[in-house]
Coordinates of C-alpha atoms in Angstrom, one line a residue:
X8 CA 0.0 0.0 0.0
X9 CA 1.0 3.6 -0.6
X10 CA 0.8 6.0 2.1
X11 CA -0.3 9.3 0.0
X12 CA -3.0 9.2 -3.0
X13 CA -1.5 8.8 -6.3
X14 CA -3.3 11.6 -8.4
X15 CA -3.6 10.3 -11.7
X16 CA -6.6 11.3 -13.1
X17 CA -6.1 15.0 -14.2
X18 CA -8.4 14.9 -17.4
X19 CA -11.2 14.6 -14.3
X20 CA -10.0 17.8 -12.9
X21 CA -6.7 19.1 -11.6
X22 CA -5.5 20.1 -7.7
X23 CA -5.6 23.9 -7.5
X24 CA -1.9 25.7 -7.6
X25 CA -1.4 27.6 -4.3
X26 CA -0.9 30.8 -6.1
X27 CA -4.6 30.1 -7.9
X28 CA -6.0 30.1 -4.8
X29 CA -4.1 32.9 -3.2
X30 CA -5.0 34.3 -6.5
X31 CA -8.8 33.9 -5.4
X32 CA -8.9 35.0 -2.1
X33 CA -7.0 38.0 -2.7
X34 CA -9.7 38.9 -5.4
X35 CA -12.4 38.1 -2.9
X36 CA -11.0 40.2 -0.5
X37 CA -10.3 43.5 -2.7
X38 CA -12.8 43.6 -5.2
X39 CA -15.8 41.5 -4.1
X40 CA -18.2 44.2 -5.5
X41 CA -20.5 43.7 -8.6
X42 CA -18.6 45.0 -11.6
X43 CA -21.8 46.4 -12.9
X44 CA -22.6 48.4 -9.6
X45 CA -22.0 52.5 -10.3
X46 CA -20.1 53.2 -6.6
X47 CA -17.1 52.6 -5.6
X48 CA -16.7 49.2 -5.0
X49 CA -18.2 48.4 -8.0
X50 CA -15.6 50.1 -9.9
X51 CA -13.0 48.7 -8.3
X52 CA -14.4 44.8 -9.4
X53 CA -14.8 46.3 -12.8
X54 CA -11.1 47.9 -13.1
X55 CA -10.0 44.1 -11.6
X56 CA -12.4 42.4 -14.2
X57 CA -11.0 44.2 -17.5
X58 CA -7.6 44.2 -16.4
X59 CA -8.0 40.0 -16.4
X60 CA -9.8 40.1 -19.3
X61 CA -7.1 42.0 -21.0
X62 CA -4.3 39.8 -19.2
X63 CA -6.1 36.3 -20.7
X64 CA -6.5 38.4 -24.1
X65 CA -2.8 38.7 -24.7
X66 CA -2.1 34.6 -24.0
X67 CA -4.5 34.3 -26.7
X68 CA -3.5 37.1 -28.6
X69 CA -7.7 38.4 -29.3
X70 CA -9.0 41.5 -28.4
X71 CA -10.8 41.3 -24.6
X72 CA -14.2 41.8 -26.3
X73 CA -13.7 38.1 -28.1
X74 CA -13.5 36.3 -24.5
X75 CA -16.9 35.2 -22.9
X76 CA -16.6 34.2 -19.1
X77 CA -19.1 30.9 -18.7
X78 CA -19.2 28.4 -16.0
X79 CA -17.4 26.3 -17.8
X80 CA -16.8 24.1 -20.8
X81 CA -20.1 23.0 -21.1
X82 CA -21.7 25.7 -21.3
X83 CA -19.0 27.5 -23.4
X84 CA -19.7 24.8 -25.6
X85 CA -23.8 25.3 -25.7
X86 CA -22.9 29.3 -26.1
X87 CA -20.8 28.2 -29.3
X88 CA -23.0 25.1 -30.7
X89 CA -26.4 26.9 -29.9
X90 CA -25.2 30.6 -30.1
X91 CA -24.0 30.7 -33.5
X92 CA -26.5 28.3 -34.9
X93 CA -28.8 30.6 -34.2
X94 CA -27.3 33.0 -36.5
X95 CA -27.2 30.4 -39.5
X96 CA -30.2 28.9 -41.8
X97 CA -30.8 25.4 -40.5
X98 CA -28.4 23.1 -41.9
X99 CA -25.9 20.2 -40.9
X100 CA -24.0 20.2 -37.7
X101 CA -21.2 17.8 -38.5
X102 CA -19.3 16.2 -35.1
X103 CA -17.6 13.5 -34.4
X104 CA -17.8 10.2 -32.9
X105 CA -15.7 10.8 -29.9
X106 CA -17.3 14.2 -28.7
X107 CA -17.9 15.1 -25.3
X108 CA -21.1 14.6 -24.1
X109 CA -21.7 18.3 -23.8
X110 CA -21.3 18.4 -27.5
X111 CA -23.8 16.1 -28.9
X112 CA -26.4 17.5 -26.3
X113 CA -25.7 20.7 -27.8
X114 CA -25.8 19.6 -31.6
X115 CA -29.1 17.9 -30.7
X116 CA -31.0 20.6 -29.3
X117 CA -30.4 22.1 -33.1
X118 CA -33.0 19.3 -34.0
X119 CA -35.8 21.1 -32.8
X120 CA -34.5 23.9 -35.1
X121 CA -34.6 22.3 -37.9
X122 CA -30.8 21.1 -38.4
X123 CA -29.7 17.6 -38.6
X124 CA -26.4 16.1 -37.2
X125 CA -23.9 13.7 -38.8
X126 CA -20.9 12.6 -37.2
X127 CA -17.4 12.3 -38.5
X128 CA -16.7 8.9 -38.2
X129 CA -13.0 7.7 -36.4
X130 CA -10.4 4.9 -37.0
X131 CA -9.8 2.4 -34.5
X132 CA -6.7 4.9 -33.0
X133 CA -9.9 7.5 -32.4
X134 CA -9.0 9.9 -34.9
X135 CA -11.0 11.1 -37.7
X136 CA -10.9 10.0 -41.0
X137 CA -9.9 12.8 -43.3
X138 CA -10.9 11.0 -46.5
X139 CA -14.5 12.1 -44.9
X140 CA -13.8 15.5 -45.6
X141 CA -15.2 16.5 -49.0
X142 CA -18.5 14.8 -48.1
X143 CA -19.1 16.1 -44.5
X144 CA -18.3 19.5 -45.5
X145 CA -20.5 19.4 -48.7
X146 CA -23.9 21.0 -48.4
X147 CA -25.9 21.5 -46.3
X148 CA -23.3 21.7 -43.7
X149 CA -22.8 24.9 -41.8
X150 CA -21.0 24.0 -38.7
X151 CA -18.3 21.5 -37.3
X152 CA -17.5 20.9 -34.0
X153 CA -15.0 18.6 -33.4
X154 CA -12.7 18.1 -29.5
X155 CA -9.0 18.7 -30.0
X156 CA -7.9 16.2 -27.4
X157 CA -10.2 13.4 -26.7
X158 CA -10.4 12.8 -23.2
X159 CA -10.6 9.1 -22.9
X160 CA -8.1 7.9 -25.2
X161 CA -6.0 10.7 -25.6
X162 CA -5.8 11.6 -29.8
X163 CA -4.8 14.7 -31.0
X164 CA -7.5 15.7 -33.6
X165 CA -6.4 17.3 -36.7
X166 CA -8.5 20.8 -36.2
X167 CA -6.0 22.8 -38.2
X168 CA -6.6 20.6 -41.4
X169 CA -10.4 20.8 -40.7
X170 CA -10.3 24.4 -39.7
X171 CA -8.9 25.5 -43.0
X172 CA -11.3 23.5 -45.0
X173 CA -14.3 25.3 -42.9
X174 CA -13.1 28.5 -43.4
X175 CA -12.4 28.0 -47.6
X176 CA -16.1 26.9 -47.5
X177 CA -17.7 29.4 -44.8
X178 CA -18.7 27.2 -42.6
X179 CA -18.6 27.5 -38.8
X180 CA -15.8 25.7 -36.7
X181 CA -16.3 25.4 -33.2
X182 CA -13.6 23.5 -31.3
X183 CA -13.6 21.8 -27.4
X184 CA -10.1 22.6 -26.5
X185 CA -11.2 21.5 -22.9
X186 CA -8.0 18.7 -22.6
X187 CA -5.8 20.6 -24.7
X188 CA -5.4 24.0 -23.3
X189 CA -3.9 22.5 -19.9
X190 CA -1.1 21.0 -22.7
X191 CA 0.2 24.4 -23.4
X192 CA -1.4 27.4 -24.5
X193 CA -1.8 28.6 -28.3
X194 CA -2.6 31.4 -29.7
X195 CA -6.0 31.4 -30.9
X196 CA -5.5 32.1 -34.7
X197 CA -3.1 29.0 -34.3
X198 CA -6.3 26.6 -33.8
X199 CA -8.0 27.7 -37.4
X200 CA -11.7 28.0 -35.5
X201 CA -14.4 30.5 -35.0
X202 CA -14.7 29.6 -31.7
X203 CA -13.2 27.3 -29.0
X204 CA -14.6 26.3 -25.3
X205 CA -12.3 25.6 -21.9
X206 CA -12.4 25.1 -18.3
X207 CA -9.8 26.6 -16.2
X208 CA -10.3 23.0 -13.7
X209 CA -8.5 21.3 -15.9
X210 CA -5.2 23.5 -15.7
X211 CA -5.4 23.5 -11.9
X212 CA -7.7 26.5 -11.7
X213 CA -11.1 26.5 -10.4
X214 CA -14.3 24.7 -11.1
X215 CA -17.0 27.1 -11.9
X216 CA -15.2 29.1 -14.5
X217 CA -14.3 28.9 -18.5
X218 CA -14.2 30.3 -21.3
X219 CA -15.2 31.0 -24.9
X220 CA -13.3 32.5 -27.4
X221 CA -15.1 33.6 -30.3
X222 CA -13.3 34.9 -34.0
X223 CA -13.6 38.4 -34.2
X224 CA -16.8 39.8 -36.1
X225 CA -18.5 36.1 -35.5
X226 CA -22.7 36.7 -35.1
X227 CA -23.3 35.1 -31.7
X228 CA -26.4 34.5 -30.0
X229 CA -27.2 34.6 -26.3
X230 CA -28.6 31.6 -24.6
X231 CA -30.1 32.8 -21.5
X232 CA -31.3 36.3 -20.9
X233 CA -30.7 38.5 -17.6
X234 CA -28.9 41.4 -16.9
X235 CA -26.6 41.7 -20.3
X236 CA -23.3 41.5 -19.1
X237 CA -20.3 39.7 -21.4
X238 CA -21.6 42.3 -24.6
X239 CA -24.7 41.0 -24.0
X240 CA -23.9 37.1 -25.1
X241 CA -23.9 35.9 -21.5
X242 CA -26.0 37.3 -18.5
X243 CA -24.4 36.5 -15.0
X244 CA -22.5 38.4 -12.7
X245 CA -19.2 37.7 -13.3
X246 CA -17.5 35.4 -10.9
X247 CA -14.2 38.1 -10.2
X248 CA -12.7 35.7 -7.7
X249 CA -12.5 32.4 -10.2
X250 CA -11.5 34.2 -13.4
X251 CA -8.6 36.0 -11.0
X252 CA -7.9 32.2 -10.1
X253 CA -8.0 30.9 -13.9
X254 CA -5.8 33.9 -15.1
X255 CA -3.4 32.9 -12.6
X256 CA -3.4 29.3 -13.4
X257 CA -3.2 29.8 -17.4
X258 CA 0.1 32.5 -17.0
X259 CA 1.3 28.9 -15.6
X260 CA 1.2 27.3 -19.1
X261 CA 3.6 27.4 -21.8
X262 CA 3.1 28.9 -25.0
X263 CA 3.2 26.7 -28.6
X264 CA 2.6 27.1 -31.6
X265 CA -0.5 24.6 -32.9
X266 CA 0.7 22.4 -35.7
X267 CA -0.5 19.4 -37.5
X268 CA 2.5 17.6 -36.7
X269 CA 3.3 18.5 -33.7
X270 CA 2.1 17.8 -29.9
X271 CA 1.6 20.1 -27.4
X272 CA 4.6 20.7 -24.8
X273 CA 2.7 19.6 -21.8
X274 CA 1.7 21.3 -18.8
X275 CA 5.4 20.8 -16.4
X276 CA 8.7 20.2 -17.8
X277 CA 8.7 16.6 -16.8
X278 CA 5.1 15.6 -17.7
X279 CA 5.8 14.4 -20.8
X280 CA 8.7 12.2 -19.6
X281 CA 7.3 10.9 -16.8
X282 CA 4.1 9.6 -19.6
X283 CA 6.6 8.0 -21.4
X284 CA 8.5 6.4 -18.8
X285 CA 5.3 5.2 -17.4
X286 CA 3.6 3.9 -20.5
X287 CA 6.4 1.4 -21.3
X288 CA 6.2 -0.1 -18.2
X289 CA 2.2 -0.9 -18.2
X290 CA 2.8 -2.0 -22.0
X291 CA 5.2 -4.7 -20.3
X292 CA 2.2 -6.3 -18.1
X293 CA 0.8 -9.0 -19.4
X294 CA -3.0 -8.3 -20.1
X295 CA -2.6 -4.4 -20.7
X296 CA -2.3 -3.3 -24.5
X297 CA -2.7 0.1 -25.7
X298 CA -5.7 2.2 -26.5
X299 CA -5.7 4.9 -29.0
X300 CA -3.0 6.4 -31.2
X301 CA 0.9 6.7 -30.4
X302 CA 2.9 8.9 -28.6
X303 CA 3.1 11.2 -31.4
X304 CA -0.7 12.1 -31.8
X305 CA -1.7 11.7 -28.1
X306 CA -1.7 14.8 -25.6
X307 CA 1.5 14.2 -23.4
X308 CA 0.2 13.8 -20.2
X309 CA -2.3 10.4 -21.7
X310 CA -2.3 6.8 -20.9
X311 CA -4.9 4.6 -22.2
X312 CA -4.9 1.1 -22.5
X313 CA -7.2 -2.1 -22.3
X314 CA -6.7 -3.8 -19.2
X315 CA -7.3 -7.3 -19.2
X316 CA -6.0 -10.9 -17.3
X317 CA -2.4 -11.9 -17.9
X318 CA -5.0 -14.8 -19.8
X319 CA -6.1 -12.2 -22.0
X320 CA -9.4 -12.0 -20.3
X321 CA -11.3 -8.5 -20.5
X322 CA -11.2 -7.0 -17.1
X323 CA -13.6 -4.2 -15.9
X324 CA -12.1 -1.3 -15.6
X325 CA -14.6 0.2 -13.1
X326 CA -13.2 -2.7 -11.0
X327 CA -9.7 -1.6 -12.0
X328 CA -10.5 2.2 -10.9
X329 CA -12.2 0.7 -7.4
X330 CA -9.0 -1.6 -6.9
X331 CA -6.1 1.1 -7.6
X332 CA -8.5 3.5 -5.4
X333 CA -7.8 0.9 -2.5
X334 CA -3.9 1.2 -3.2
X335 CA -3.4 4.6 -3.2
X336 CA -3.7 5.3 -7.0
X337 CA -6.5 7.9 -8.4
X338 CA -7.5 7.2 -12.2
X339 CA -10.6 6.8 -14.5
X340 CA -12.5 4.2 -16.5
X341 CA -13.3 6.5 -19.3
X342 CA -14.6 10.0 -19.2
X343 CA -15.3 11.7 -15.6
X344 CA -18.5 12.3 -17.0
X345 CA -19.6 8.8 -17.9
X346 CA -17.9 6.8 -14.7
X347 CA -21.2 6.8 -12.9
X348 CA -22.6 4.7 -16.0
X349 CA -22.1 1.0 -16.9
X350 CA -23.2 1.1 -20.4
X351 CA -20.5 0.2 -23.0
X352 CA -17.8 3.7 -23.8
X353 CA -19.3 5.7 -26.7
X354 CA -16.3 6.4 -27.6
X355 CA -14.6 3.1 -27.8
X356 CA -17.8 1.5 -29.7
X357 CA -17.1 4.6 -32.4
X358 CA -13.6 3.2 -32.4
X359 CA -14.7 -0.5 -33.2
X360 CA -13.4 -2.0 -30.5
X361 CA -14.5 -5.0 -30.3
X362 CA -17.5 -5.5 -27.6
X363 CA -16.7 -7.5 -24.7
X364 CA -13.2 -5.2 -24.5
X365 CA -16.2 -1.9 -24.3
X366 CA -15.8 -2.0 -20.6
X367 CA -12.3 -2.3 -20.2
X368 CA -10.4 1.0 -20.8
X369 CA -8.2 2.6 -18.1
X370 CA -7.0 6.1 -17.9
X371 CA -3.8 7.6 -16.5
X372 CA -3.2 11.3 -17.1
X373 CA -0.7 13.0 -15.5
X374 CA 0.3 16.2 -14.5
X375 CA 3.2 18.4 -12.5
X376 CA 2.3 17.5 -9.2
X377 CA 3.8 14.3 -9.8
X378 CA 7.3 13.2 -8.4
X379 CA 9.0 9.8 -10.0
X380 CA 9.3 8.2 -7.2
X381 CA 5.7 7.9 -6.5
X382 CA 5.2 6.8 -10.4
X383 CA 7.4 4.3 -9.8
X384 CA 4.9 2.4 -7.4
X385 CA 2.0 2.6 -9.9
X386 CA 3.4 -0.5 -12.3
X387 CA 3.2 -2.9 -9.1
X388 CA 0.1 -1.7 -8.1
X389 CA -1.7 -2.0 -11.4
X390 CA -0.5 -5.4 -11.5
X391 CA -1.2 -6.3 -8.0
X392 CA -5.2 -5.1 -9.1
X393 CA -4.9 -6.8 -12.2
X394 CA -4.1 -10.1 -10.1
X395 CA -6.8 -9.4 -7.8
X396 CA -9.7 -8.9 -10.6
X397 CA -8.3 -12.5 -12.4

């Protein structure tokens, strides 16, 4: 057994930095006025507001007025789906077959406004198949959405190459950067979209807070009413003390440049090592084989595999996560969002895998917190579960 948790489960959500939550507090305490409020202390949360605003412009390189402040990626990502449908004649929504479930919720309240949804079909490594392209994108398509990491098993999407195409035909792009932004932090024109969605959880800021960044000039339309306040796209007042704590936690990240051959740095200096290091070690279990793509078109921080017996029996990896929990190691079966459910992974049925294997796919992502010595127990323990499932 292990005498401290083992927290390996950071596409779930991330520990907070201690200078995010000094971050918060100190925002709490100074400004803790309504930024729309005339007096004093409303100005003072307003002068604090713009001047974060204008701090997460310039590590996207957009003007302040094209960042929304939501709750998070979800409803970032019903602001962007639903928003700018409303905006468009009723067309196609094209997304793919390893969205988040926030997505396809989104895409299908478009139904009942006369759109219909396709989905981009993936290979068995979760990635999309371009030779899909032409024929999505034909008519009567008018928007994509499409995640740039996947979440369960880890692929890198190609959103530049789809981007481009989007834009040569007008049609809008939306992209869930939710799993890539803690990677490393782009530029905005780097991820060829109209608009992209994120939650500041994810890079060890605060739950409650996330953003949308939307092209500039791009018709937008509210989804709730109230008192008007982000230009009028997302009524609310603002939440000063989390978006101080997710501007603190994104100046964290390192910049890139977006590429389709390239992967993002990671979120620490040794992140990407440690992955590596850790990967070859589960691949050397008996029983445990590798789920989605390689190295080279997985986000940095991603393990995924199929955890089995060393007979080659399919395990369950809800059993896996409950057994590691016991041994001091924190990880998922699948998406945070689904580990309540039973039901085969969406995502791994879009990948063909092959049914009784549906239930079987573990998740380690990593993150700076983590120290090698403490990776180094994980092999043992994932093997000592394994042995205790068989």
């Amino acid at each position: 057994m292990v005498e401290a948790e083992i927290y390996l489960d950071a596409a779930a959500t991330t520990p907070p930095r201690p200078d995010v939550i000094e971050a918060i507090v100190e925002a709490q305490r100074k400004a803790w006025g309504n930024p729309s409020s005339l007096h004093n202390t409303g100005v003072k949360a307003a002068e604090l507001l713009e001047r974060l605003r204008w701090e997460l412009a310039q590590r996207f390189a957009v003007a302040p007025d094209q960042l929304i402040f939501t709750s998070g990626a979800t409803e970032s990502v019903h602001l962007a789906i639903v928003g700018s449908a409303a905006k468009l004649t009723p067309g196609r929504i094209v997304v793919s077959g390893v969205e988040h479930p926030a997505v396809l919720a989104a895409a299908n309240q478009l139904k009942n406004k006369g759109w219909t949804v396709a989905f981009w079909p993936v290979d068995a490594l979760g990635l999309i198949r371009l030779e899909c392209l032409e024929e999505l994108l034909a008519e009567p398509t008018r928007m994509v959405s499409l995640i740039a990491a996947q979440s369960e098993v880890g692929a890198l999407q190609p959103t530049d190459v789809v981007g481009q195409a989007c834009r040569a035909r007008g049609i809008t792009f939306h992209s869930d950067a939710t799993q890539l932004i803690p990677q490393g932090c782009p530029e905005f024109n780097h991820f060829q979209s109209d608009l992209v969605s994120l939650s500041a959880h994810k890079f060890q800021g605060p739950r409650g807070i996330g953003l949308l960044i939307r092209g500039s000039n791009l018709p937008l339309a509210p989804v709730q009413g109230g008192g008007g306040q982000e230009f009028g796209l997302r009524s609310g007042t603002e939440a000063l003390p989390l978006i101080a704590g997710m501007a603190q936690a994104l100046s964290a990240l390192p910049a890139y440049h977006l590429s389709g051959d390239t992967v993002p740095p990671g979120s620490g200096a040794d992140v990407r090592r440690q992955r590596d290091g850790l990967l070859q070690e589960l691949l050397e279990i008996q029983g445990l084989s590798l789920l989605g793509p390689n190295v080279t078109q997985r986000s940095p921080n991603h393990i995924a595999v199929l955890v089995g017996s060393a007979e080659g029996q399919p395990l369950s990896a809800r059993a896996m996560v409950r057994e590691l929990a016991r041994r001091g190691v924190a990880c998922s079966s699948g998406s945070a969002c689904r580990s309540g459910q039973r039901q085969d992974s969406s995502v791994l049925t879009a990948m063909n895998v092959p049914e009784p294997w549906r239930q079987s796919g573990l998740r380690f992502t990593l993150g700076p917190w983590l120290d090698d010595k403490a990776l180094k127990q994980v092999p043992e323990l994932v093997l000592d579960a394994q042995r205790a499932l068989s």
